[in-house]
XYZ file of C-alpha atoms in Angstrom:
123
model
C 10.745 -88.527 -13.627
C 8.363 -86.156 -11.873
C 8.968 -84.648 -8.466
C 6.121 -83.907 -6.043
C 6.507 -80.834 -3.855
C 4.365 -79.519 -1.025
C 4.604 -75.899 0.066
C 3.585 -74.923 3.582
C 1.476 -72.111 5.055
C 3.232 -68.764 4.645
C 5.499 -69.890 1.798
C 5.795 -67.553 -1.188
C 4.734 -69.628 -4.198
C 7.110 -68.004 -6.660
C 10.118 -67.710 -4.327
C 9.846 -71.394 -3.340
C 10.385 -72.391 -6.989
C 13.146 -69.920 -7.881
C 16.508 -71.281 -8.994
C 15.208 -74.576 -10.371
C 15.435 -75.857 -13.937
C 12.086 -77.542 -14.539
C 8.524 -77.273 -15.719
C 5.627 -77.087 -13.265
C 3.178 -79.599 -14.703
C 0.338 -79.140 -12.216
C -0.507 -77.422 -8.977
C -3.413 -77.166 -6.552
C -3.865 -75.688 -3.087
C -4.808 -72.394 -1.496
C -3.460 -68.867 -1.134
C -4.032 -66.298 1.599
C -3.042 -63.520 -0.804
C -2.105 -63.347 -4.484
C -0.235 -60.903 -6.673
C -1.101 -61.535 -10.339
C -0.111 -59.673 -13.466
C -3.270 -59.777 -15.524
C -3.187 -59.889 -19.334
C -1.861 -56.607 -20.710
C -1.353 -55.036 -17.274
C 1.948 -53.276 -16.554
C 2.276 -54.655 -13.009
C 0.777 -56.911 -10.361
C -2.784 -56.727 -9.064
C -3.254 -57.674 -5.372
C -6.026 -60.183 -4.659
C -7.056 -60.974 -1.096
C -7.955 -64.534 -0.121
C -8.857 -67.049 0.776
C -8.241 -68.335 -2.748
C -8.198 -71.816 -4.233
C -5.487 -72.701 -6.770
C -7.386 -74.406 -9.587
C -4.460 -74.729 -12.013
C -0.789 -73.843 -11.927
C 1.827 -74.419 -14.614
C 4.957 -72.836 -16.004
C 8.675 -72.928 -16.653
C 11.473 -72.504 -14.119
C 15.044 -71.469 -14.882
C 17.806 -70.069 -12.689
C 17.357 -66.849 -14.712
C 13.649 -66.531 -13.926
C 10.268 -68.041 -13.171
C 7.292 -67.935 -15.567
C 4.127 -69.266 -13.926
C 0.439 -68.944 -14.783
C -2.324 -69.671 -12.283
C -6.099 -69.762 -12.190
C -7.674 -68.999 -8.817
C -11.173 -68.992 -7.408
C -12.440 -66.856 -4.550
C -14.977 -67.710 -1.841
C -17.848 -66.889 -4.251
C -16.465 -69.213 -6.941
C -15.329 -66.410 -9.252
C -12.261 -67.385 -11.291
C -9.352 -65.137 -12.194
C -6.002 -65.972 -13.716
C -2.699 -64.469 -14.726
C 1.058 -64.432 -14.215
C 2.235 -65.358 -10.718
C 4.201 -62.495 -9.145
C 6.113 -62.368 -5.866
C 3.783 -62.182 -2.886
C 1.486 -65.166 -3.529
C 1.323 -66.558 0.007
C 0.255 -70.163 0.655
C -2.741 -70.411 3.002
C -2.875 -74.123 3.932
C -0.945 -76.008 1.247
C 0.248 -75.951 -2.334
C 0.756 -79.364 -3.912
C 2.861 -79.283 -7.075
C 4.122 -81.766 -9.632
C 7.434 -80.706 -11.138
C 9.319 -82.137 -14.129
C 13.002 -81.401 -13.363
C 15.406 -80.877 -16.273
C 19.212 -81.008 -16.348
C 20.956 -77.907 -14.989
C 21.986 -75.591 -17.809
C 19.278 -76.784 -20.212
C 17.023 -73.718 -19.896
C 17.504 -70.011 -19.349
C 15.589 -66.784 -19.949
C 16.861 -63.928 -22.109
C 15.421 -60.639 -23.370
C 13.547 -61.043 -26.655
C 13.430 -57.945 -28.873
C 10.387 -59.273 -30.736
C 8.188 -59.569 -27.609
C 9.788 -57.085 -25.227
C 9.835 -59.745 -22.498
C 12.419 -62.086 -21.071
C 11.612 -65.364 -22.834
C 12.550 -69.014 -22.470
C 15.703 -70.182 -24.255
C 16.360 -73.903 -24.650
C 20.124 -74.507 -24.470
C 20.426 -78.296 -24.643
C 17.421 -79.821 -26.436
């Protein structure tokens, strides 16, 4: 069963999803400001809005959030990356979430990648 969720102006996109066990299947809306970690970058890049959320998806565990987003600016330029703290909803963010049983997913350090990666506990 999917769960719709609407975030309100001023909500932090990442913080609003923290603590859940689920996958974000889809998301649209707008951001006043974004903080994205671009491919290969060591940290977040600030991006001023207004921005349109074109796509949003990812995995949510109590141990961490892993979200990717594609955004467009007022000129229609598109940029995407990892969602970091500080992505502030402008007017709305409309999400479709696929909740999973508590304890079924976590995130743990992976020596092969150097990142904290998804671990499936109860397939």
